[in-house]
Coordinates of C-alpha atoms and ligand atoms in Angstrom, one line a residue:
Chain A
X184 CA 247.8 135.7 -244.2
X185 CA 250.3 137.5 -241.6
X186 CA 253.9 138.1 -241.4
X187 CA 254.3 135.5 -238.9
X188 CA 252.6 132.9 -241.2
X189 CA 255.4 133.4 -243.7
X190 CA 258.7 130.5 -242.8
X191 CA 262.3 131.0 -243.9
X192 CA 262.1 128.1 -245.2
X193 CA 259.9 124.9 -246.2
X194 CA 262.5 121.6 -246.9
X195 CA 260.9 118.7 -249.1
X196 CA 261.7 115.4 -248.1
X197 CA 262.9 113.6 -245.3
X198 CA 266.0 111.5 -247.0
X199 CA 269.7 112.2 -245.7
X200 CA 269.7 115.2 -248.0
X201 CA 266.6 116.8 -246.3
X202 CA 267.9 115.9 -242.7
X203 CA 270.5 117.6 -243.2
X204 CA 270.1 120.2 -244.8
X205 CA 267.1 120.7 -241.5
X206 CA 269.9 120.1 -238.9
X207 CA 272.0 123.0 -240.3
X208 CA 268.8 125.4 -241.2
X209 CA 268.1 124.7 -237.4
X210 CA 271.0 125.3 -236.3
X211 CA 271.3 128.5 -238.0
X212 CA 267.7 129.4 -236.5
X213 CA 265.9 129.5 -239.3
X214 CA 263.3 127.1 -238.1
X215 CA 262.8 125.1 -241.1
X216 CA 259.5 123.3 -241.5
X217 CA 260.1 119.8 -242.7
X218 CA 257.8 118.6 -245.3
X219 CA 258.8 114.8 -244.2
X220 CA 255.9 112.7 -246.5
X221 CA 254.1 109.7 -245.7
X222 CA 254.4 106.1 -244.4
X223 CA 254.7 103.7 -247.2
X224 CA 256.2 100.1 -247.9
X225 CA 258.6 102.0 -251.3
X226 CA 261.4 104.2 -250.5
X227 CA 259.1 107.4 -250.6
X228 CA 258.6 108.0 -246.6
X229 CA 260.0 109.7 -244.1
X230 CA 263.7 108.8 -243.7
X231 CA 263.6 108.2 -247.7
X232 CA 265.6 105.1 -249.4
X233 CA 267.4 103.8 -246.4
X234 CA 264.6 102.9 -244.5
X235 CA 264.5 99.9 -246.4
X236 CA 268.3 98.9 -246.2
X237 CA 269.5 96.7 -243.1
X238 CA 273.4 98.1 -242.8
X239 CA 275.0 100.6 -244.4
X240 CA 278.5 100.2 -244.0
X241 CA 279.9 103.0 -246.2
X242 CA 278.9 106.2 -244.0
X243 CA 281.7 108.0 -242.5
X244 CA 281.8 107.3 -238.6
X245 CA 280.2 104.3 -238.3
X246 CA 283.3 101.7 -238.5
X247 CA 281.0 98.7 -237.6
X248 CA 278.2 99.8 -239.9
X249 CA 274.8 101.0 -238.9
X250 CA 270.9 100.3 -239.9
X251 CA 269.6 102.5 -242.2
X252 CA 266.6 102.9 -240.6
X253 CA 268.8 103.6 -237.3
X254 CA 270.9 106.1 -239.0
X255 CA 267.9 108.0 -240.4
X256 CA 266.1 108.4 -236.8
X257 CA 269.4 109.5 -235.5
X258 CA 269.8 112.5 -238.3
X259 CA 266.1 113.2 -237.2
X260 CA 266.5 112.9 -233.2
X261 CA 269.8 115.5 -234.5
X262 CA 267.5 117.8 -236.2
X263 CA 264.6 117.8 -233.7
X264 CA 267.2 118.9 -231.1
X265 CA 268.0 121.9 -233.0
X266 CA 264.0 123.1 -233.0
X267 CA 263.4 121.6 -236.8
X268 CA 259.4 121.2 -237.3
X269 CA 258.4 117.8 -238.8
X270 CA 255.1 117.7 -240.7
X271 CA 254.7 113.7 -241.7
X272 CA 252.6 114.6 -245.0
X273 CA 253.7 114.8 -248.4
X274 CA 253.7 118.3 -251.1
X275 CA 251.0 117.6 -253.2
X276 CA 251.1 120.7 -255.0
X277 CA 253.6 124.2 -255.1
X278 CA 253.9 127.1 -256.0
X279 CA 257.7 128.5 -256.3
X280 CA 257.7 131.0 -259.0
X281 CA 256.4 133.7 -256.8
X282 CA 258.3 135.9 -254.3
X283 CA 256.2 133.6 -251.4
X284 CA 256.9 130.2 -251.8
X285 CA 253.3 127.9 -251.2
X286 CA 253.3 124.0 -250.7
X287 CA 250.3 122.4 -250.0
X288 CA 250.0 119.1 -248.2
X289 CA 248.1 116.1 -248.2
X290 CA 245.9 116.2 -244.9
X291 CA 242.5 116.5 -245.4
X292 CA 242.2 120.1 -246.3
X293 CA 245.4 120.4 -247.9
X294 CA 247.0 123.3 -246.0
X295 CA 249.1 125.6 -247.4
X296 CA 252.7 126.4 -245.9
X297 CA 254.2 129.7 -246.9
X298 CA 257.8 130.5 -247.2
X299 CA 260.9 132.9 -248.4
X300 CA 262.9 129.9 -249.6
X301 CA 262.2 126.1 -250.2
X302 CA 264.8 123.8 -250.1
X303 CA 263.5 120.4 -252.7
X304 CA 265.0 117.1 -251.4
X305 CA 262.5 114.6 -252.7
X306 CA 265.1 112.2 -253.5
X307 CA 264.2 109.0 -255.9
X308 CA 261.6 106.1 -255.6
X309 CA 262.1 103.3 -256.7
X310 CA 260.8 102.1 -260.1
X311 CA 258.4 99.0 -260.9
X312 CA 258.1 96.7 -264.0
X313 CA 255.0 97.8 -264.9
X314 CA 254.0 94.6 -266.5
X315 CA 250.5 92.6 -265.8
X316 CA 250.1 91.2 -261.9
X317 CA 252.4 93.4 -260.7
X318 CA 250.6 95.6 -258.8
X319 CA 247.5 92.9 -257.9
X320 CA 250.3 89.8 -256.2
X321 CA 252.1 93.0 -254.4
X322 CA 252.0 91.4 -250.7
X323 CA 251.2 87.9 -252.8
X324 CA 254.6 87.2 -253.6
X325 CA 255.8 90.2 -255.3
X326 CA 257.6 92.8 -253.2
X327 CA 259.7 95.8 -252.8
X328 CA 260.9 95.7 -249.5
X329 CA 263.4 93.1 -248.8
X330 CA 263.9 93.7 -245.1
X331 CA 260.2 93.4 -244.9
X332 CA 259.2 90.4 -246.7
X333 CA 262.2 88.3 -246.3
X334 CA 260.9 86.6 -243.4
X335 CA 258.0 84.8 -245.2
X336 CA 260.1 83.4 -247.1
X337 CA 262.6 81.0 -245.5
X338 CA 263.0 77.8 -247.4
X339 CA 261.5 79.1 -250.8
X340 CA 262.5 79.5 -253.5
X341 CA 262.4 83.8 -254.8
X342 CA 264.8 85.8 -257.5
X343 CA 265.7 89.8 -257.1
X344 CA 265.2 91.9 -260.6
X345 CA 268.2 94.3 -261.5
X346 CA 272.3 94.5 -261.5
X347 CA 272.9 97.7 -259.0
X348 CA 274.3 97.9 -255.5
X349 CA 270.5 97.5 -254.1
X350 CA 269.7 94.3 -256.0
X351 CA 272.4 92.7 -254.8
X352 CA 272.4 93.7 -251.2
X353 CA 268.6 92.6 -250.9
X354 CA 269.8 89.0 -252.6
X355 CA 272.5 88.7 -249.8
X356 CA 270.2 89.8 -247.2
X357 CA 267.8 87.2 -248.8
X358 CA 270.1 84.0 -248.5
X359 CA 269.2 84.7 -244.7
X360 CA 265.6 83.0 -245.3
X361 CA 265.7 81.5 -249.1
X362 CA 267.0 78.2 -249.9
X363 CA 267.9 79.4 -253.7
X364 CA 267.6 83.2 -254.7
X365 CA 268.5 84.1 -258.3
X366 CA 269.3 87.5 -259.2
X367 CA 267.8 88.3 -262.8
X368 CA 269.6 91.2 -264.6
X369 CA 269.0 92.2 -268.4
X370 CA 272.4 92.3 -269.4
X371 CA 275.7 90.7 -268.9
X372 CA 277.6 92.5 -266.4
X373 CA 275.9 94.3 -263.1
X374 CA 276.4 97.8 -262.5
X375 CA 277.3 97.2 -258.8
X376 CA 280.1 98.0 -256.8
X377 CA 283.2 95.7 -256.8
X378 CA 282.8 94.2 -253.3
X379 CA 278.8 93.7 -253.8
X380 CA 279.4 91.7 -256.9
X381 CA 282.1 89.4 -255.2
X382 CA 279.8 88.6 -251.9
X383 CA 277.1 88.0 -254.4
X384 CA 278.6 86.2 -256.7
X385 CA 280.4 84.1 -254.4
X386 CA 277.4 82.8 -252.5
X387 CA 276.3 79.0 -252.9
X388 CA 272.7 80.3 -252.5
X389 CA 273.0 82.8 -255.2
X390 CA 272.8 82.0 -258.8
X391 CA 272.9 85.3 -261.6
X392 CA 270.4 84.7 -264.8
X393 CA 272.2 87.0 -267.3
X394 CA 270.9 89.0 -270.2
X395 CA 267.1 87.9 -269.4
X396 CA 264.0 90.1 -268.8
X397 CA 260.8 89.3 -266.8
X398 CA 257.9 89.1 -269.3
X399 CA 255.4 88.0 -267.2
X400 CA 254.0 87.5 -263.6
X401 CA 252.1 84.8 -263.4
X402 CA 249.6 83.5 -260.4
X403 CA 246.0 83.9 -259.5
X404 CA 246.0 84.7 -255.4
X405 CA 249.5 84.6 -255.0
X406 CA 252.7 84.6 -257.2
X407 CA 253.0 81.2 -258.8
X408 CA 256.0 81.5 -261.7
X409 CA 257.4 84.3 -264.3
X410 CA 258.3 84.4 -267.3
X411 CA 261.5 84.9 -268.7
X412 CA 262.7 86.3 -272.2
X413 CA 266.8 85.3 -272.6
X414 CA 267.4 88.6 -275.0
X415 CA 270.8 87.0 -276.7
X416 CA 269.1 83.7 -277.0
X417 CA 265.7 84.7 -278.0
X418 CA 264.2 82.5 -275.8
X419 CA 261.2 82.3 -273.9
X420 CA 260.6 80.2 -270.5
X421 CA 258.9 80.0 -267.1
X422 CA 260.5 79.4 -263.7
X423 CA 258.5 78.7 -260.6
X424 CA 258.6 81.1 -257.8
X425 CA 257.6 81.9 -254.2
X426 CA 259.1 85.3 -254.0
X427 CA 260.5 88.1 -256.1
X428 CA 261.6 91.4 -255.2
X429 CA 262.1 94.3 -257.3
X430 CA 265.1 96.3 -257.1
X431 CA 265.5 98.0 -261.0
X432 CA 266.6 101.6 -259.9
X433 CA 265.2 105.0 -259.0
X434 CA 263.5 107.7 -260.9
X435 CA 263.4 111.2 -259.5
X436 CA 260.0 112.1 -257.7
X437 CA 260.3 115.4 -259.2
X438 CA 255.9 115.5 -260.6
X439 CA 255.0 118.6 -258.3
X440 CA 258.0 120.7 -259.7
X441 CA 257.1 120.2 -263.6
X442 CA 256.6 123.2 -265.4
X443 CA 258.1 125.4 -263.0
X444 CA 261.9 124.0 -262.0
X445 CA 264.4 123.5 -264.9
X446 CA 264.7 119.2 -265.1
X447 CA 266.9 117.4 -267.2
X448 CA 265.3 114.7 -269.8
X449 CA 265.1 112.0 -266.8
X450 CA 263.4 114.4 -264.7
X451 CA 266.4 115.6 -262.5
X452 CA 266.2 118.7 -261.5
X453 CA 269.5 121.1 -262.8
X454 CA 271.0 122.9 -260.3
X455 CA 273.9 125.3 -260.7
X456 CA 276.5 127.0 -258.3
X457 CA 275.7 124.6 -256.0
X458 CA 272.0 124.1 -255.5
X459 CA 270.2 126.8 -256.8
X460 CA 268.2 125.9 -259.5
X461 CA 266.9 127.9 -262.2
X462 CA 264.0 130.0 -259.3
X463 CA 265.0 132.4 -256.7
X464 CA 265.0 131.2 -253.5
X465 CA 264.4 127.1 -254.4
X466 CA 267.3 125.3 -253.8
X467 CA 267.7 121.3 -254.6
X468 CA 269.5 118.4 -253.0
X469 CA 270.4 114.8 -252.6
X470 CA 269.4 112.0 -255.6
X471 CA 266.5 114.6 -256.9
X472 CA 269.2 116.4 -258.8
X473 CA 272.2 113.7 -259.0
X474 CA 272.2 110.6 -261.2
X475 CA 276.1 110.2 -261.1
X476 CA 276.8 109.5 -257.3
X477 CA 273.7 108.8 -255.5
X478 CA 274.7 108.0 -252.0
X479 CA 273.7 109.3 -248.4
X480 CA 276.9 110.9 -248.1
X481 CA 276.8 113.2 -251.0
X482 CA 273.2 113.4 -250.6
X483 CA 273.8 114.6 -246.8
X484 CA 276.8 117.0 -248.0
X485 CA 274.8 118.8 -250.9
X486 CA 272.0 118.9 -248.1
X487 CA 274.6 120.6 -246.4
X488 CA 274.8 122.9 -249.0
X489 CA 271.6 123.5 -250.0
X490 CA 271.1 125.2 -246.5
X491 CA 273.9 127.0 -246.4
X492 CA 272.8 128.9 -249.8
X493 CA 269.6 129.2 -248.5
X494 CA 270.4 131.2 -245.7
X495 CA 273.2 133.5 -247.6
X496 CA 270.1 133.3 -250.3
X497 CA 267.5 135.2 -247.5
X498 CA 270.4 137.1 -246.0
X499 CA 270.8 138.9 -248.8
X500 CA 267.4 139.0 -250.1
X501 CA 265.5 140.0 -246.8
X502 CA 267.5 142.0 -245.0
Chain B
X77 CA 245.7 101.3 -227.0
X78 CA 246.1 98.6 -229.2
X79 CA 246.3 95.2 -227.4
X80 CA 248.6 92.7 -228.9
X81 CA 247.6 88.9 -229.7
X82 CA 248.4 86.1 -229.8
X83 CA 246.8 82.4 -231.6
X84 CA 244.3 82.2 -228.8
X85 CA 243.3 85.6 -228.1
X86 CA 243.3 86.2 -231.8
X87 CA 240.3 83.8 -232.4
X88 CA 238.7 85.2 -229.4
X89 CA 238.5 88.6 -230.6
X90 CA 237.9 87.8 -233.8
X91 CA 234.7 86.3 -232.9
X92 CA 233.8 87.6 -230.0
X93 CA 233.5 91.4 -231.1
X94 CA 230.7 93.0 -232.0
X95 CA 232.3 95.8 -233.8
X96 CA 234.4 95.3 -236.9
X97 CA 237.8 94.2 -236.2
X98 CA 240.9 95.3 -237.8
X99 CA 244.1 93.5 -237.4
X100 CA 247.6 94.8 -238.3
X101 CA 250.4 92.0 -238.8
X102 CA 253.8 93.2 -238.0
X103 CA 256.7 92.5 -236.3
X104 CA 259.3 94.2 -234.4
X105 CA 261.9 94.4 -237.1
X106 CA 259.9 95.9 -240.1
X107 CA 260.3 99.5 -240.6
X108 CA 257.0 100.2 -242.4
X109 CA 255.2 98.5 -239.7
X110 CA 256.6 100.8 -237.0
X111 CA 255.0 104.0 -239.3
X112 CA 252.2 102.9 -239.4
X113 CA 251.4 102.2 -235.6
X114 CA 251.4 105.8 -234.6
X115 CA 248.5 106.2 -237.3
X116 CA 246.9 102.7 -236.6
X117 CA 246.3 104.5 -232.2
X118 CA 245.1 107.6 -234.2
X119 CA 242.0 105.8 -235.8
X120 CA 241.7 103.5 -232.6
X121 CA 240.7 106.6 -230.7
X122 CA 238.7 108.7 -233.3
X123 CA 236.8 105.8 -234.2
X124 CA 236.8 103.5 -231.0
X125 CA 232.8 103.0 -231.5
X126 CA 232.8 101.9 -235.4
X127 CA 236.0 99.7 -235.1
X128 CA 238.1 97.5 -232.9
X129 CA 242.3 97.3 -233.7
X130 CA 244.3 94.6 -232.5
X131 CA 247.9 94.0 -233.5
X132 CA 250.0 90.0 -233.9
X133 CA 253.5 89.4 -234.3
X134 CA 254.4 87.3 -236.9
X135 CA 257.2 86.4 -235.5
X136 CA 255.7 85.3 -232.7
X137 CA 252.7 84.2 -234.2
X138 CA 253.4 82.2 -237.5
X139 CA 250.9 79.8 -237.7
X140 CA 248.5 83.1 -237.8
X141 CA 250.3 84.1 -240.3
X142 CA 250.5 81.6 -242.2
X143 CA 246.8 80.9 -241.9
X144 CA 245.6 84.0 -243.3
X145 CA 248.8 84.0 -245.9
X146 CA 249.8 86.9 -244.8
X147 CA 253.3 87.4 -246.9
X148 CA 254.2 90.3 -246.4
X149 CA 253.8 93.6 -243.5
X150 CA 252.1 95.6 -242.7
X151 CA 249.2 93.7 -243.7
X152 CA 245.7 94.6 -242.0
X153 CA 242.8 92.6 -242.6
X154 CA 239.5 94.1 -241.9
X155 CA 237.4 91.2 -240.3
X156 CA 233.2 91.3 -239.9
X157 CA 231.6 88.3 -237.6
X158 CA 235.3 86.6 -238.2
X159 CA 235.0 86.8 -241.9
X160 CA 237.8 88.6 -244.2
X161 CA 236.1 91.6 -245.7
X162 CA 239.4 93.6 -247.0
X163 CA 242.7 93.4 -247.5
X164 CA 245.5 96.5 -247.3
X165 CA 248.5 95.6 -247.8
X166 CA 251.7 97.7 -247.0
X167 CA 252.0 101.0 -245.4
X168 CA 250.5 104.3 -245.7
X169 CA 249.4 107.7 -244.8
X170 CA 246.5 108.3 -242.3
X171 CA 244.0 109.8 -245.2
X172 CA 245.1 107.2 -247.6
X173 CA 243.9 104.1 -244.8
X174 CA 240.8 105.8 -243.9
X175 CA 240.0 106.6 -247.5
X176 CA 240.7 102.3 -247.8
X177 CA 238.5 101.5 -244.7
X178 CA 235.5 103.9 -245.6
X179 CA 232.1 102.2 -246.4
X180 CA 233.4 99.5 -244.4
X181 CA 233.2 100.4 -241.2
Ligands
FAD1020 C1 267.8 99.2 -250.8 C2 269.0 100.4 -251.0 C3 270.0 100.7 -250.2 C4 271.3 101.5 -250.2 N1 272.6 101.7 -249.7 C5 273.0 102.1 -249.1 C6 274.5 102.4 -248.7 O1 274.7 101.4 -248.2 N2 275.3 103.4 -248.6 C7 275.0 104.3 -249.2 O2 275.7 106.0 -249.2 N3 273.7 104.4 -250.2 C8 272.8 103.7 -249.9 N4 271.5 103.9 -250.7 C9 271.4 105.2 -251.6 C10 271.0 106.5 -250.4 O3 269.9 105.9 -249.9 C11 270.5 107.4 -251.1 O4 271.6 108.2 -251.9 C12 269.6 108.4 -250.3 O5 268.8 107.8 -249.4 C13 269.8 109.8 -251.3 O6 268.9 110.5 -250.4 P1 268.0 111.8 -250.6 O7 267.8 112.9 -249.3 O8 268.7 112.6 -251.6 O9 266.7 111.2 -251.2 P2 265.9 109.8 -250.5 O10 266.6 108.9 -249.3 O11 265.2 108.9 -251.5 O12 264.5 111.0 -249.8 C14 263.8 111.1 -250.4 C15 262.6 112.0 -249.2 O13 261.2 113.0 -249.7 C16 260.2 112.5 -249.5 N5 259.6 112.9 -250.8 C17 259.4 112.4 -251.8 N6 257.9 112.8 -252.3 C18 257.6 113.7 -251.6 C19 256.7 114.8 -251.6 N7 256.1 115.4 -252.7 N8 256.7 115.5 -250.5 C20 257.3 115.1 -249.3 N9 257.7 114.4 -249.0 C21 258.4 114.1 -250.2 C22 260.2 111.1 -249.0 O14 259.5 110.5 -248.3 C23 261.6 110.9 -248.5 O15 261.6 110.7 -247.1 C24 271.2 102.6 -251.0 C25 269.8 102.7 -251.1 C26 268.6 101.8 -251.2 C27 267.2 101.7 -252.1

């Protein structure tokens, strides 16, 4: 191992927070390496959660809105322009406790990367219902990606499970194709923003099923129906469906950091004093350390902060 | 280069190829399909002698998508002598994809 092999900074994850950190680190001439993740049909992919959405209407600077994947491609191009280096793999193992940090990736030889500092921006992954048949019928009526699969449900009856902004947005998007979209929510009110609630609740194709949980997914080679449980009436019943879209929230991608980085009881990384974690030279930004705001712009903002924190730390500790 | 099929050339390659055929059901508006495309190009080059890869746009060829009951994209179907041998739903990394094809090609 030669000194040349030790990078100044490795950024793990390439959502808005990781890419903003990449832009700042690259402009500061830190030659960042970004372990950007691997393709998937969930939000755990290069570009992160916004790769699965359509219009982003609240990112400042785009009064006419911008498509999520386009916004992320532009952020990546901006980082590339300043010399950031991207590795299209996942980090599968890390050792962050020592002075020199090690990160192993998911290629066939588990290549190891070394750095003086690490920025964690692994964001959050979508939760699944974890009930029988969900995994086997994924792609056969059950979906985690409305923008990919909505097309196959033209003139069909479908349901979206969830009550946050992403669930309502998916439901509204899916009305372009489906005849009827049920939103199934286990409480009696949504946590989504007012504007989304208004749009969903006033939509003629959308029907909301309150206080209700999905108990079973039924069908052999494709989805046929789901069994619902109304938790107020204590009543179970079946609903015939062609498609079921799952949007029940997110949990932080922090498995590989367990036992090294301090987290709260839900697995969010704890930061203090800006973006610092409990380990010297390790910083965290975006949804992986934020269970409150969870927005593209707050993720990007904290990515900028992490890059500045890392740069200062490198200046103080390496020179 | 991975050829883009239509309904007619689909049947030709399916039943005419000596090699196993992997078909990528995709569409221009599908992000995860874009992400897996360069990986398929790589595999196409590396496995030229073992596998023939082609793609079909579900938007332009809805009948074929319906015939094979494709309800999610990307969906990759592996055919040997025109018979479906395996189906891989969803985008993924190269290593994961090769693992799924292992033993089949
Ligand atoms: C459907 C949907 C619609 C949304 N719409 C909006 C909106 O309109 N406006 C808005 O402000 N916000 C919106 N959000 C929220 C916004 O997308 C998130 O707040 C934001 O993406 C968080 O950014 P992040 O960088 O922290 O992480 P993420 O976007 O979650 O990205 C995490 C990245 O880390 C990578 N990663 C994970 N594990 C590893 C690993 N082990 N190794 C390498 N890489 C890894 C992933 O592949 C991914 O690239 C939406 C979210 C969803 C799901």
